[in-house]
Amino acid sequence: MNIIVCVSHVPDTTTRINVGADKKSMDPAGVKFILNPYDEFAVEEALRLRDKFKGEVTAISVGADNAKEAIRQALAMGADKGILVKGDKSDSFQVADMLAAAIKPLSPDLILLGKQSIDFDGMEIASMLSELLDLPAATVAVALNIEGNKATVEKEVEGGRETIQLDMPCIVAAQKGLNEPRYPSLPNIMKAKQKPIQEVSGAPGAKRTEIVEMTKPEKKRANKIVKIDGNASQAAHELARMLHEEAKII
Amino acid sequence: MLVDYYDLESLLTEEQHMIRDTVRNFVESEVLPIIEEHNQAMTFPRELVPKIGSLGLLGPTLPEQYGCAGLDNIAYGLIMQELERGDSAVRSFASVQSSLVMYPIFTYGTEEQRMKWLPRLASGGAIGCFGLTEPDFGSNPGGMITNAKKTSNGYILNGAKMWITNGTIADVAVVWAKVDSDSSKSIRGFLVERGMKGFTAPEMKGKYSLRASVTSELVFQDVELPEENMLPGVAGLKGPLSCLTQARYGIAWGAIGAAMACYESSVDYAKSRIQFDKPIGGFQLVQAKLAEMLTEITKAQLLVYRLGTLKNEGKMRPQQVSMAKRNNVDMALQIARIARDVHGANGILGEYPIMRHMMNLESVRTYEGTHDIHTLVLGEDITGIAAYT
Ligand SMILES: Cc1cc2nc3c(=O)[nH]c(=O)nc-3n(C[C@H](O)[C@H](O)[C@H](O)COP(=O)(O)OP(=O)(O)OC[C@H]3O[C@@H](n4cnc5c(N)ncnc54)[C@H](O)[C@@H]3O)c2cc1C
């Protein structure tokens, strides 16, 4: 089985983000990057399927030079080779366009990716790839089963789950719960260095969106613990008064 | 959060980064959630062993043909640091297995001994221990009583070892004994296997330190060892001491992990604990403590980074390891004590890692050469005059 996994290089969830001087981008100084957590589920699923059906897993990423780190992480987990498509990734359509152009000639049996990339949080790539490659897609997948050339996907829907069947080749976007991603083992981290990463330049169509401005969320106000004397009813009155007069929210 | 005041991060290779982050993630999600319970119950988290093995954390600097990762020494140090950031007991398990069991089998063993044990020890399928210390011979191991009598087809082993990490759960014990003589020159390493007749390994109870580690006695009563269970590559005290140099190198890194955990917890606590209407981190006395901790950790980091570079270049001297072990463990213990103070009453609770690290580090200060013995090693190196006796 020829499997493609799309991986994204994103700021670590615990890192402190600042907006750059142009107010339209993130200031990368001091930011630690990781493999997008949802992509980890996609990589894990790809590795399990490869081990079951034989074949090859190719990790592909659109981004700057340092996106190779995300590819390397996928290789360290066990993927066989990587492709870095060099290009700007601030517009989802351009990313999907570049991915589609790189994936198409490889004629994969399955394309896996995370349901969203936690940097721009667009949640659009799977659906856009579906359109651009003319392949069926399942998003928010929590279970995947492949038999013959049919993929059965259990996916989250509002308030429940839905099971759908897709013809292969198809696209599946992973949600947390699809599996338990492995840690890359140390021998595999060392071997990842020897695995090939092909570099190509992306040539996407025109942008569909333009970032106008980036701002940080307002600072969280400091929490306050107030001690109120008296019984429950008196305490409730006092609390209501404070919310009304001091915090001015009711 | 990373404690990295002097941007040592930028000196790491991409692999070293990935290895450090992998072990850190592993410790965060697999060790920290369970370690306090094991510590309280005085049980070894054995469920971690296969996971530690499959990650490749055991004997990680040994070559791939034995199922190991072939890492450099800075990567090895980072592994130890991250494990001890979790708990010294988990790091001790890995140190003993890697530096005190796999290292001598690899360095002094025959190819048969290597193939028999290393892959299993690397995967965590087998556990090893290292028996040097005896009830009456700690800092002075050359005086050991345990002895092996040569027979026509092997050896008969008699004696007892004490304070042996992993002892009770070990499948193989690397045991150092004198052969047919009183002289320390006759010391040889033997592979004593679980289940051999006359070999028992009762666990030592009642520890207040390294409670999540197994510490045992090893008792040998006419244990018959075939010739092929002797490590042929080394004789004399140099054998065990060379292993200890490897382990101490890892301990010098490991102690930084424990110190980081105490420091990080202290910073968080100082910023959130309010007294006299402001965070205690806003008082000069508390700031002085935090500044001191960060400075000491940074110095310790520079020490081991340089030591690792020397080791990678094959230029590291055992005395340099003594300096790093001595300094870094003492540093970590002092930081744990200060951190305990910063946390006030909360500092004694298992909810915070402080007291656990502090008690663990009391053992780390003593094992692998006590703090004072390393002082004497340095003293001898400086003056040329030995002051042990
Ligand atoms: C939890 C734990 C795990 C251990 N694991 C192992 C293991 O796996 N394998 C193993 O072989 N051993 C192990 N040890 C043993 C450890 O290495 C010894 O405890 C250590 O070498 C010190 O020996 P001792 O306890 O007999 O102390 P002693 O040697 O009796 O020392 C007592 C005190 O006297 C001081 N002292 C001794 N000689 C001198 C001198 N010449 N000049 C000045 N001061 C001196 C020491 O510094 C110390 O302060 C372990 C110990 C502990 C606590």
XYZ file of C-alpha atoms and ligand atoms in Angstrom:
692
model
C 0.000 0.000 0.000
C 1.359 3.352 -1.033
C 0.468 5.776 1.756
C 1.027 9.515 1.884
C 0.916 11.356 5.203
C 0.708 15.135 5.174
C 2.552 16.591 8.153
C 2.753 20.118 9.440
C 5.452 21.831 11.478
C 3.711 23.867 14.175
C 4.547 25.812 17.343
C 4.555 23.665 20.465
C 1.315 24.010 22.402
C 3.215 25.175 25.476
C 5.377 27.720 23.693
C 4.754 31.451 24.110
C 3.752 33.053 20.810
C 4.345 36.674 19.858
C 3.097 38.564 16.834
C 5.827 39.713 14.429
C 6.676 43.340 13.649
C 4.539 43.256 10.469
C 1.491 42.355 12.606
C 0.644 39.686 10.041
C 2.838 36.818 11.073
C 4.143 35.014 14.104
C 7.504 36.064 15.501
C 9.483 32.809 15.306
C 12.117 33.941 17.837
C 12.353 31.519 20.726
C 9.442 29.428 19.476
C 9.772 25.679 19.775
C 8.238 23.694 16.924
C 6.769 20.219 16.918
C 5.036 17.808 14.575
C 1.363 18.795 14.548
C -0.282 16.562 17.195
C -3.167 15.517 14.917
C -0.632 14.501 12.271
C 0.921 12.135 14.795
C -2.291 10.098 14.688
C -2.115 10.115 10.900
C 1.511 8.941 10.892
C 0.762 6.212 13.420
C -2.186 4.948 11.373
C -0.073 4.959 8.227
C 2.662 2.933 9.905
C 0.214 0.355 11.212
C -1.392 -0.030 7.790
C 1.979 -0.321 6.110
C 3.040 -3.017 8.549
C -0.205 -4.873 7.890
C -0.432 -4.532 4.106
C 3.250 -3.867 3.275
C 4.176 -0.903 1.132
C 5.600 2.479 1.841
C 4.815 5.600 3.848
C 5.853 8.984 2.467
C 5.623 12.029 4.731
C 5.066 15.294 2.918
C 5.075 18.822 4.268
C 4.584 22.289 2.836
C 6.615 24.961 4.532
C 9.996 26.579 4.969
C 13.286 24.703 5.354
C 12.665 23.998 9.013
C 9.502 22.023 8.165
C 11.991 19.233 7.515
C 11.995 18.738 11.284
C 8.363 17.608 11.130
C 9.209 15.249 8.279
C 12.195 13.960 10.230
C 9.936 13.295 13.194
C 7.636 11.234 10.968
C 10.679 9.382 9.614
C 11.856 8.749 13.171
C 8.454 7.277 13.990
C 9.003 4.922 11.047
C 7.933 6.556 7.766
C 10.103 5.546 4.816
C 10.803 8.798 3.031
C 9.911 12.458 2.934
C 9.077 15.256 0.559
C 9.434 18.918 1.485
C 7.443 21.262 -0.703
C 8.959 24.658 -0.144
C 6.343 27.335 0.023
C 4.341 29.765 2.109
C 1.678 28.059 4.171
C -0.445 30.944 5.396
C -3.217 30.320 2.847
C -4.975 26.953 3.064
C -5.798 26.789 -0.609
C -2.212 27.334 -1.631
C -1.088 24.625 0.780
C -3.671 22.191 -0.593
C -2.735 23.138 -4.141
C 0.967 22.498 -3.521
C 0.230 19.237 -1.714
C -2.071 18.047 -4.496
C 0.525 18.823 -7.164
C 3.183 16.861 -5.279
C 0.900 13.945 -4.372
C -0.825 13.403 -7.708
C 2.120 11.851 -9.615
C 2.701 9.424 -6.731
C -0.790 7.903 -7.206
C -1.181 6.835 -3.573
C -3.715 4.317 -2.279
C -4.378 6.369 0.795
C -3.718 9.911 1.962
C -3.708 10.514 5.698
C -3.447 13.830 7.503
C -4.466 15.463 10.774
C -7.956 16.917 10.954
C -6.391 20.316 11.507
C -3.010 21.897 11.884
C -2.788 23.693 15.213
C -0.966 26.717 13.819
C -3.582 28.230 11.497
C -6.390 25.875 12.567
C -8.115 26.080 9.191
C -9.470 22.490 9.049
C -9.687 22.886 5.290
C -6.869 20.867 3.764
C -8.609 17.471 3.693
C -11.660 18.849 1.907
C -9.611 20.938 -0.493
C -7.401 17.960 -1.360
C -10.547 15.948 -1.957
C -11.655 18.490 -4.531
C -8.264 19.041 -6.120
C -7.434 15.330 -6.414
C -11.014 14.267 -7.072
C -10.871 11.679 -4.282
C -13.382 10.903 -1.540
C -12.484 12.223 1.901
C -13.476 11.495 5.487
C -12.736 14.079 8.139
C -12.490 13.800 11.942
C -11.802 10.065 11.750
C -11.617 8.109 14.997
C -11.427 4.630 13.444
C -10.243 3.340 10.089
C -10.587 -0.127 8.682
C -9.454 -1.191 5.238
C -10.706 -4.229 3.388
C -10.088 -4.770 -0.298
C -10.404 -1.385 -1.872
C -12.917 -0.039 0.621
C -12.093 2.108 3.603
C -14.568 2.160 6.476
C -14.246 5.237 8.617
C -15.880 6.018 11.892
C -16.016 9.782 12.251
C -17.184 12.234 14.821
C -20.336 14.169 14.104
C -22.065 16.614 16.428
C -23.309 14.601 19.383
C -22.327 11.191 18.057
C -20.525 9.044 15.529
C -21.102 8.181 11.909
C -19.702 5.246 9.974
C -19.029 5.807 6.313
C -17.484 3.776 3.540
C -15.175 5.217 0.905
C -13.674 3.806 -2.256
C -9.898 3.753 -2.283
C -7.859 5.743 -3.017
C -9.220 8.149 -0.486
C -8.313 10.825 2.036
C -8.717 10.369 5.791
C -8.211 13.176 8.308
C -7.330 11.946 11.790
C -8.934 13.016 15.034
C -7.537 12.313 18.503
C -8.567 8.795 19.472
C -7.799 7.186 16.116
C -4.882 5.430 17.797
C -2.141 5.875 20.372
C 0.876 7.322 18.519
C 4.192 5.639 19.255
C 7.244 7.440 20.557
C 10.013 7.456 17.989
C 12.575 4.979 19.308
C 16.161 6.151 19.650
C 17.504 3.752 17.002
C 14.826 5.036 14.631
C 15.737 8.647 15.397
C 19.294 7.822 14.371
C 18.124 5.999 11.236
C 15.881 8.904 10.220
C 18.988 10.841 9.251
C 19.726 8.358 6.503
C 16.245 8.366 5.021
C 15.811 10.551 1.944
C 13.935 13.844 1.980
C 13.256 15.141 -1.506
C 12.897 18.903 -1.843
C 10.705 20.561 -4.436
C 9.539 24.127 -4.874
C 5.828 24.710 -4.639
C 4.128 26.656 -7.440
C 0.666 27.320 -6.107
C -2.165 29.201 -7.732
C -3.245 32.585 -6.416
C -3.978 33.051 -2.706
C -7.617 32.860 -1.697
C -7.139 34.620 1.612
C -4.941 37.429 2.853
C -3.908 37.863 6.476
C -4.875 41.392 7.422
C -3.813 41.443 11.024
C -2.771 39.148 13.853
C -3.390 40.017 17.484
C -2.838 38.235 20.749
C -5.834 37.446 22.917
C -6.466 39.898 25.710
C -4.543 39.132 28.843
C -6.459 36.970 31.222
C -7.445 38.913 34.285
C -5.927 37.740 37.515
C -8.218 35.457 39.497
C -9.307 36.627 42.859
C -10.409 34.643 45.858
C -12.830 36.543 48.069
C -13.724 35.574 51.543
C -17.344 36.285 52.368
C -18.582 36.041 55.924
C -22.073 34.884 56.746
C -24.411 32.096 55.645
C -24.976 30.856 52.093
C -27.738 33.321 51.337
C -25.703 36.292 52.552
C -22.704 35.020 50.608
C -24.789 34.735 47.421
C -26.037 38.284 47.843
C -22.539 39.594 48.339
C -21.256 37.653 45.324
C -24.062 38.999 43.144
C -23.270 42.523 44.314
C -19.583 42.118 43.488
C -20.300 40.681 40.043
C -22.632 43.580 39.376
C -20.785 46.500 40.896
C -17.123 45.513 40.811
C -16.711 43.114 37.928
C -19.628 44.767 36.082
C -20.588 41.589 34.258
C -24.175 41.170 35.418
C 9.444 25.068 29.888
C 13.165 24.520 29.491
C 15.784 25.555 31.987
C 18.365 26.773 29.500
C 19.690 30.157 30.490
C 22.804 30.049 28.311
C 21.136 28.660 25.185
C 22.877 25.304 25.267
C 19.937 24.221 23.183
C 21.550 25.712 20.106
C 24.609 23.479 20.590
C 22.537 20.318 20.279
C 22.263 18.418 17.009
C 18.851 17.714 15.518
C 19.046 14.109 16.747
C 20.015 15.179 20.256
C 17.011 17.504 20.265
C 14.666 14.780 19.124
C 16.055 12.323 21.638
C 15.740 14.798 24.505
C 12.184 15.722 23.520
C 11.168 12.102 23.061
C 12.421 11.113 26.501
C 10.867 14.239 28.002
C 7.480 13.404 26.469
C 7.820 9.847 27.654
C 8.579 10.952 31.212
C 5.743 13.495 31.226
C 3.135 11.030 30.070
C 4.351 7.691 31.416
C 6.525 8.323 34.469
C 5.225 11.410 36.252
C 1.607 10.233 36.485
C 2.577 7.025 38.330
C 5.830 7.702 40.131
C 4.547 9.218 43.347
C 2.269 6.250 43.959
C 5.173 3.846 43.510
C 7.307 6.037 45.722
C 4.743 5.970 48.515
C 4.121 2.240 48.132
C 7.853 1.515 47.831
C 7.412 -0.400 44.603
C 9.471 -0.349 41.428
C 7.463 0.731 38.353
C 8.277 -2.447 36.497
C 5.594 -1.716 33.916
C 7.940 0.950 32.556
C 10.753 -1.479 31.744
C 9.490 -2.778 28.368
C 8.572 0.767 27.348
C 12.004 2.085 28.322
C 13.502 -0.806 26.376
C 11.477 -0.326 23.220
C 12.304 3.389 23.243
C 15.957 2.401 23.117
C 16.994 3.974 26.415
C 18.989 0.971 27.629
C 22.637 0.755 26.582
C 21.943 3.516 24.074
C 25.603 4.193 23.242
C 26.351 0.579 22.314
C 26.383 -0.502 18.662
C 23.300 -1.414 16.660
C 24.262 -5.055 16.158
C 23.312 -5.664 19.801
C 19.952 -3.963 19.452
C 21.214 -0.607 20.684
C 21.050 2.890 19.224
C 24.733 3.808 18.890
C 24.248 7.288 20.346
C 26.895 9.817 21.279
C 27.579 10.676 24.906
C 25.719 13.980 25.000
C 22.571 12.238 23.804
C 23.162 9.642 26.521
C 23.527 12.409 29.097
C 20.308 14.043 27.953
C 18.470 10.745 28.392
C 19.720 10.498 31.966
C 18.765 14.116 32.641
C 15.230 13.608 31.405
C 14.752 10.312 33.253
C 15.921 11.832 36.514
C 13.672 14.825 35.934
C 11.036 12.157 36.487
C 12.672 10.271 39.329
C 16.155 9.205 40.397
C 14.897 5.635 40.834
C 13.973 5.350 37.170
C 17.293 6.897 36.166
C 19.100 4.527 38.542
C 17.446 1.559 36.888
C 18.601 2.758 33.475
C 22.089 3.731 34.707
C 22.722 0.348 36.251
C 21.406 -1.555 33.262
C 23.314 0.574 30.731
C 26.574 1.527 32.413
C 27.098 -1.148 35.022
C 25.734 -4.225 33.265
C 25.667 -3.740 29.495
C 28.892 -1.720 29.427
C 31.065 -4.383 31.137
C 29.487 -7.211 29.139
C 30.179 -5.258 25.954
C 33.664 -4.090 26.978
C 35.021 -7.114 28.816
C 32.798 -9.943 27.612
C 33.195 -12.526 24.868
C 31.099 -12.333 21.703
C 28.973 -15.215 23.077
C 28.338 -13.298 26.309
C 27.442 -10.188 24.335
C 25.031 -11.999 22.045
C 23.478 -13.875 24.926
C 22.747 -10.822 27.052
C 22.954 -7.481 25.270
C 19.908 -7.710 22.979
C 17.730 -8.893 25.866
C 19.054 -6.246 28.212
C 18.572 -3.575 25.530
C 14.930 -4.464 24.974
C 14.152 -4.683 28.678
C 13.446 -8.404 28.246
C 16.097 -9.027 30.880
C 17.159 -6.929 33.869
C 20.703 -6.686 35.201
C 22.409 -5.598 38.397
C 25.973 -4.802 39.485
C 27.391 -6.229 42.680
C 30.463 -4.489 44.023
C 29.628 -3.080 47.481
C 29.644 -5.413 50.463
C 28.357 -4.964 54.007
C 31.884 -4.197 55.225
C 33.385 -2.686 52.099
C 31.763 0.390 50.571
C 34.162 3.209 49.754
C 36.979 0.705 49.865
C 35.809 -2.025 47.472
C 39.338 -3.369 47.040
C 38.977 -4.976 50.459
C 36.067 -7.154 49.327
C 35.615 -10.600 50.801
C 33.499 -12.214 48.084
C 35.681 -14.800 46.381
C 35.699 -17.293 43.566
C 37.616 -20.523 43.814
C 38.920 -21.907 40.544
C 37.811 -25.458 39.820
C 38.574 -27.690 36.870
C 35.690 -26.381 34.759
C 34.779 -23.059 36.353
C 34.463 -21.326 39.714
C 32.755 -21.671 43.078
C 31.482 -18.301 44.315
C 31.019 -17.388 47.977
C 30.240 -14.107 49.715
C 27.630 -11.363 49.928
C 26.942 -8.034 48.311
C 24.785 -5.256 49.716
C 22.946 -2.182 48.465
C 22.557 -3.642 44.999
C 20.157 -1.747 42.732
C 17.814 -4.055 40.730
C 19.189 -7.062 42.658
C 15.976 -8.913 43.461
C 14.503 -8.462 39.989
C 17.707 -9.126 38.050
C 18.079 -11.925 35.523
C 21.820 -11.451 35.493
C 24.177 -10.006 38.097
C 27.629 -8.698 37.204
C 29.441 -9.683 40.384
C 32.986 -8.700 41.259
C 34.977 -11.213 43.299
C 38.561 -12.082 44.143
C 39.907 -15.241 42.577
C 41.994 -17.539 44.802
C 43.708 -14.619 46.526
C 43.368 -11.663 48.895
C 44.790 -9.201 46.460
C 42.554 -6.689 44.688
C 44.585 -7.488 41.562
C 42.751 -10.800 41.398
C 39.304 -9.207 41.132
C 37.253 -10.567 38.243
C 33.758 -9.979 36.937
C 31.272 -12.872 36.855
C 27.850 -13.253 35.308
C 25.648 -14.827 37.957
C 22.259 -15.849 36.630
C 18.917 -15.840 38.357
C 18.006 -19.293 39.618
C 21.570 -20.561 39.962
C 21.864 -22.867 42.935
C 23.067 -21.077 46.061
C 22.259 -17.565 44.755
C 19.587 -15.497 46.521
C 18.777 -11.781 46.351
C 16.499 -10.592 49.157
C 15.209 -7.027 48.904
C 16.252 -4.448 51.489
C 13.274 -2.778 53.123
C 12.611 0.442 54.982
C 14.339 2.964 52.722
C 13.448 6.652 52.867
C 15.285 7.274 49.608
C 15.022 5.790 46.115
C 11.841 4.142 47.285
C 10.759 3.393 43.728
C 13.985 1.475 43.125
C 14.741 -2.099 44.147
C 17.771 -2.334 46.461
C 18.930 -5.794 47.471
C 21.442 -8.044 49.070
C 23.075 -10.685 46.923
C 24.057 -13.850 48.757
C 26.305 -16.509 47.182
C 26.674 -19.843 48.840
C 28.850 -22.224 46.856
C 27.425 -20.982 43.586
C 28.901 -23.052 40.750
C 29.805 -20.900 37.791
C 30.945 -22.349 34.471
C 34.078 -20.841 32.943
C 32.029 -19.038 30.284
C 30.363 -16.917 32.994
C 33.590 -15.064 33.729
C 34.270 -11.769 31.940
C 37.701 -12.434 30.431
C 38.568 -8.884 29.343
C 39.654 -7.318 32.627
C 41.288 -8.102 35.970
C 41.708 -5.968 39.079
C 39.750 -3.020 40.466
C 40.038 -1.295 37.118
C 37.134 -3.458 35.911
C 34.437 -2.211 38.293
C 35.925 1.296 38.491
C 35.767 1.755 34.714
C 32.063 0.854 34.843
C 31.513 3.355 37.632
C 33.114 6.087 35.515
C 30.454 5.455 32.867
C 27.627 5.473 35.371
C 28.895 8.581 37.174
C 29.049 10.422 33.900
C 25.318 9.746 33.501
C 24.612 10.692 37.114
C 26.273 14.081 36.598
C 23.697 14.727 33.877
C 20.864 13.057 35.747
C 21.203 15.251 38.820
C 20.510 18.273 36.623
C 17.144 16.763 35.730
C 16.154 16.472 39.389
C 17.353 20.042 39.991
C 15.351 21.312 37.012
C 12.198 19.709 38.332
C 12.701 21.355 41.735
C 13.539 24.717 40.179
C 10.603 24.714 37.766
C 8.199 23.828 40.520
C 9.690 26.578 42.702
C 9.303 29.244 40.006
C 5.672 28.283 39.415
C 4.965 28.211 43.099
C 6.718 31.520 43.806
C 4.697 33.242 41.111
C 1.348 31.915 42.252
C 1.566 31.707 46.032
C 0.296 34.959 47.553
C 1.383 36.114 51.005
C 1.183 39.656 52.367
C -0.897 40.464 49.271
C 1.707 39.641 46.682
C 3.303 36.608 45.082
C 6.125 35.317 47.278
C 8.269 35.516 44.130
C 8.064 39.276 44.595
C 10.101 39.177 47.803
C 13.837 39.651 47.573
C 14.682 36.656 49.731
C 12.701 34.327 47.490
C 14.161 35.888 44.356
C 17.644 35.328 45.733
C 16.829 31.645 46.139
C 15.545 31.363 42.579
C 18.538 33.259 41.197
C 20.880 30.959 43.089
C 19.135 27.844 41.776
C 19.208 28.970 38.166
C 22.858 29.970 38.401
C 23.889 26.645 39.881
C 21.898 24.661 37.323
C 23.445 26.656 34.493
C 26.979 26.040 35.806
C 26.211 22.335 36.144
C 24.905 22.232 32.576
C 28.084 23.820 31.239
C 30.153 21.297 33.158
C 28.437 18.248 31.696
C 28.176 19.635 28.204
C 31.932 20.108 28.110
C 32.481 16.753 29.803
C 30.313 15.112 27.149
C 32.334 16.733 24.403
C 35.545 15.425 25.965
C 34.009 11.963 26.269
C 32.934 12.021 22.640
C 36.497 12.932 21.694
C 37.865 10.107 23.857
C 39.670 12.604 26.076
C 37.632 12.434 29.287
C 39.529 11.533 32.458
C 37.838 9.762 35.405
C 38.860 12.624 37.706
C 36.897 15.027 35.524
C 33.874 12.789 35.986
C 34.443 12.879 39.748
C 34.304 16.670 39.656
C 31.027 16.678 37.721
C 29.364 13.969 39.833
C 30.476 15.657 43.036
C 29.424 19.136 42.000
C 26.169 18.322 40.243
C 24.697 15.956 42.794
C 25.542 18.332 45.614
C 24.045 21.185 43.579
C 20.841 19.219 42.991
C 20.526 18.270 46.643
C 21.017 21.877 47.757
C 18.424 23.024 45.228
C 15.948 20.403 46.405
C 16.383 21.657 49.957
C 15.934 25.295 48.970
C 12.934 24.332 46.834
C 11.413 22.570 49.813
C 11.730 25.794 51.701
C 10.198 27.907 48.913
C 7.179 25.588 48.830
C 6.521 26.065 52.532
C 4.349 23.316 53.979
C 3.427 22.159 50.486
C 7.072 21.235 50.037
C 6.626 18.138 52.170
C 3.665 16.826 50.172
C 3.849 14.127 47.548
C 1.723 16.326 45.325
C 4.917 18.247 44.566
C 8.043 16.422 43.409
C 10.364 18.228 45.818
C 10.644 15.975 48.839
C 10.840 12.888 46.645
C 13.798 14.331 44.729
C 15.411 15.551 47.916
C 15.264 12.157 49.586
C 16.370 10.376 46.415
C 19.369 12.649 46.034
C 20.623 11.625 49.474
C 21.332 8.191 47.965
C 22.757 9.657 44.801
C 25.181 11.650 46.928
C 26.403 8.437 48.536
C 26.375 5.862 45.757
C 28.850 5.692 42.905
C 31.505 7.133 45.176
C 30.452 9.350 48.050
C 30.748 13.120 47.790
C 33.787 13.031 50.059
C 35.496 10.200 48.215
C 35.283 12.289 45.031
C 36.791 15.168 46.996
C 39.724 12.875 47.746
C 39.960 11.834 44.093
C 40.310 15.493 43.154
C 42.691 16.103 46.051
C 44.942 13.324 44.840
C 44.763 14.600 41.281
C 45.770 18.097 42.407
C 48.553 17.199 44.831
C 49.686 13.804 43.681
C 49.220 12.611 47.274
C 46.495 10.042 47.994
C 44.559 10.741 51.193
C 42.262 7.702 51.343
C 44.231 5.877 54.025
C 20.172 3.252 47.142
C 21.534 2.724 46.926
C 21.814 1.959 45.805
C 23.081 1.421 45.611
N 23.320 0.624 44.505
C 24.517 -0.037 44.406
C 24.733 -0.986 43.352
O 23.871 -1.186 42.477
N 25.899 -1.677 43.322
C 26.879 -1.499 44.265
O 27.890 -2.153 44.173
N 26.702 -0.581 45.271
C 25.542 0.141 45.353
N 25.355 1.044 46.396
C 26.390 1.170 47.398
C 27.165 2.472 47.356
O 27.998 2.526 46.242
C 27.914 2.611 48.671
O 26.951 2.878 49.659
C 28.963 3.704 48.649
O 30.053 3.301 47.867
C 29.436 4.075 50.043
O 29.768 2.972 50.780
P 29.208 2.779 52.268
O 27.751 3.008 52.240
O 29.709 1.495 52.764
O 29.813 3.975 53.062
P 31.263 4.035 53.770
O 32.301 3.713 52.780
O 31.240 3.289 55.035
O 31.336 5.589 54.083
C 30.700 6.202 55.216
C 31.167 7.642 55.293
O 32.558 7.669 55.489
C 33.202 8.434 54.503
N 34.499 7.852 54.170
C 34.786 6.576 53.837
N 36.094 6.437 53.584
C 36.652 7.651 53.749
C 37.970 8.178 53.631
N 39.011 7.403 53.256
N 38.179 9.469 53.885
C 37.139 10.271 54.213
N 35.890 9.861 54.354
C 35.637 8.552 54.123
C 32.266 8.409 53.323
O 32.456 9.533 52.467
C 30.934 8.426 54.019
O 30.592 9.748 54.322
C 24.109 1.652 46.564
C 23.836 2.471 47.663
C 22.584 3.001 47.857
C 22.320 3.855 49.044
